[in-house]
Short mmCIF file of C-alpha atoms in Angstrom, two decimals:
data_model
loop_
_atom_site.label_atom_id
_atom_site.label_comp_id
_atom_site.label_asym_id
_atom_site.label_seq_id
_atom_site.Cartn_x
_atom_site.Cartn_y
_atom_site.Cartn_z
CA MET A 1 -20.63 10.47 11.15
CA SER A 2 -17.52 9.62 13.44
CA LYS A 3 -13.87 9.37 11.82
CA THR A 4 -11.93 5.74 13.48
CA ALA A 5 -8.41 5.32 13.59
CA VAL A 6 -7.58 1.64 11.93
CA SER A 7 -4.40 -0.44 13.37
CA THR A 8 -3.01 -3.47 13.64
CA GLU A 9 0.32 -5.01 14.89
CA ASN A 10 0.09 -7.19 11.40
CA ALA A 11 1.37 -3.58 9.71
CA PRO A 12 4.41 -2.15 10.25
CA LYS A 13 3.81 1.04 12.77
CA PRO A 14 3.90 4.31 11.37
CA PRO A 15 7.11 6.15 12.06
CA ALA A 16 5.31 9.74 12.88
CA LYS A 17 2.19 10.61 14.63
CA PHE A 18 -0.56 9.04 12.30
CA SER A 19 -3.15 6.53 11.37
CA GLN A 20 -2.13 3.43 9.44
CA ALA A 21 -5.50 3.52 7.80
CA VAL A 22 -8.62 6.33 8.71
CA ARG A 23 -12.64 5.26 8.13
CA LYS A 24 -15.01 7.76 8.19
CA GLY A 25 -18.68 6.58 7.01
CA ASN A 26 -18.24 3.85 3.73
CA LEU A 27 -14.43 5.55 2.81
CA LEU A 28 -10.89 3.93 4.17
CA GLN A 29 -7.71 5.51 3.11
CA VAL A 30 -5.19 3.10 4.10
CA ALA A 31 -1.65 5.25 4.60
CA GLY A 32 1.44 4.66 2.77
CA GLN A 33 2.57 1.63 3.14
CA VAL A 34 6.34 -0.44 2.45
CA ALA A 35 8.48 -3.04 2.43
CA PHE A 36 8.91 -3.11 5.99
CA ASP A 37 7.87 -6.85 8.27
CA PRO A 38 6.07 -5.85 10.78
CA ALA A 39 7.91 -7.76 13.68
CA THR A 40 11.80 -7.26 12.65
CA GLY A 41 10.94 -3.48 10.91
CA ALA A 42 13.73 -4.56 8.45
CA ILE A 43 13.01 -3.94 4.77
CA VAL A 44 11.68 -7.07 2.83
CA GLY A 45 12.97 -8.03 -0.92
CA ASP A 46 16.34 -6.44 -2.60
CA ASP A 47 14.29 -4.76 -5.81
CA VAL A 48 11.18 -3.51 -6.31
CA ALA A 49 8.94 -6.55 -6.68
CA GLY A 50 9.70 -7.96 -3.30
CA GLN A 51 9.44 -4.70 -1.81
CA THR A 52 6.21 -4.51 -4.16
CA ARG A 53 4.85 -7.86 -2.45
CA GLN A 54 5.80 -6.63 1.03
CA THR A 55 4.30 -3.51 0.84
CA PHE A 56 0.91 -4.82 -0.39
CA LYS A 57 0.91 -7.82 2.45
CA ASN A 58 1.40 -4.60 4.56
CA ILE A 59 -1.90 -2.98 3.00
CA GLU A 60 -3.92 -5.99 3.13
CA ALA A 61 -3.09 -6.30 6.48
CA VAL A 62 -3.96 -2.36 7.29
CA LEU A 63 -7.57 -3.33 5.03
CA ALA A 64 -8.46 -7.28 7.24
CA GLU A 65 -8.09 -4.96 10.23
CA ALA A 66 -10.35 -2.65 8.99
CA GLY A 67 -12.94 -5.43 7.58
CA SER A 68 -11.97 -4.73 3.71
CA SER A 69 -10.07 -5.83 0.72
CA LEU A 70 -8.06 -4.80 -2.26
CA ALA A 71 -11.36 -6.03 -3.49
CA ASP A 72 -12.78 -2.08 -2.10
CA ALA A 73 -10.01 0.35 -3.47
CA ILE A 74 -11.18 2.51 -5.69
CA MET A 75 -7.76 4.49 -5.94
CA VAL A 76 -4.59 3.56 -5.63
CA ARG A 77 -0.73 6.26 -5.50
CA VAL A 78 2.08 4.38 -6.25
CA TYR A 79 5.55 6.36 -5.44
CA LEU A 80 8.67 4.71 -7.67
CA THR A 81 12.25 5.81 -6.46
CA ASP A 82 13.25 5.03 -10.35
CA THR A 83 11.38 4.89 -13.60
CA ALA A 84 13.49 1.60 -14.67
CA HIS A 85 11.35 -0.19 -11.82
CA PHE A 86 7.79 0.63 -13.70
CA ALA A 87 7.80 -2.87 -15.43
CA PRO A 88 8.74 -5.05 -12.53
CA PHE A 89 6.28 -3.32 -10.53
CA ASN A 90 3.29 -3.62 -12.88
CA GLU A 91 4.01 -7.04 -12.95
CA VAL A 92 3.32 -8.13 -9.70
CA TYR A 93 0.79 -5.22 -9.32
CA ASP A 94 -1.15 -7.48 -11.76
CA GLU A 95 -0.95 -10.57 -10.18
CA LEU A 96 -1.86 -8.85 -7.08
CA ILE A 97 -4.33 -6.73 -7.56
CA GLY A 98 -5.80 -8.87 -10.27
CA ASP A 99 -8.51 -8.89 -13.35
CA ALA A 100 -12.17 -7.31 -12.44
CA PRO A 101 -12.47 -4.26 -12.51
CA GLN A 102 -9.14 -2.66 -11.63
CA PRO A 103 -9.11 0.60 -9.63
CA ALA A 104 -7.70 3.51 -10.50
CA ARG A 105 -3.86 4.24 -10.13
CA THR A 106 -1.42 6.98 -10.38
CA THR A 107 2.42 6.81 -10.36
CA VAL A 108 4.95 8.96 -9.20
CA TYR A 109 8.42 9.59 -8.94
CA VAL A 110 10.50 10.22 -5.77
CA GLY A 111 12.92 9.62 -3.52
CA LEU A 112 12.13 7.50 -0.50
CA PRO A 113 14.52 6.63 2.77
CA GLY A 114 17.42 3.96 2.92
CA GLU A 115 16.53 1.42 0.96
CA LEU A 116 13.01 1.79 -0.09
CA LEU A 117 12.14 1.29 -3.32
CA VAL A 118 8.19 1.72 -3.62
CA GLU A 119 5.68 2.85 -1.62
CA ILE A 120 1.44 2.58 -1.78
CA ASP A 121 -1.63 3.81 -0.16
CA VAL A 122 -5.12 2.80 -1.20
CA LEU A 123 -8.33 4.44 -1.32
CA CYS A 124 -12.12 2.02 0.21
CA VAL A 125 -15.08 2.60 -0.59
CA LEU A 126 -16.76 0.11 2.04
CA ASP A 127 -20.65 -1.51 1.36
#
């Protein structure tokens, strides 16, 4: 079973030597995405809600390139810079992920570079 990299111009290029996502068999791991605009490299959103929306746009672009969507997500890891961001993040997350059934999720508080407030990675199982 081979391992293949997934790459799209519709999501930001990784800042280091790693793939936007990797697929092996029916597993797809999307690397941590942040709120960079893929065309300009600028951060989109000046609050956690705005950055979360852009981050999910980037995730969805990588998933689409792999022939997947958030419906295939079984695990989401969220990295926030401030515990005060938990509630506004959850509002956007719930809106974008939907009701049935939500993937498992872990939220951790970390330092991120510059003005970034959120980073998210996703694990999917494809049919």
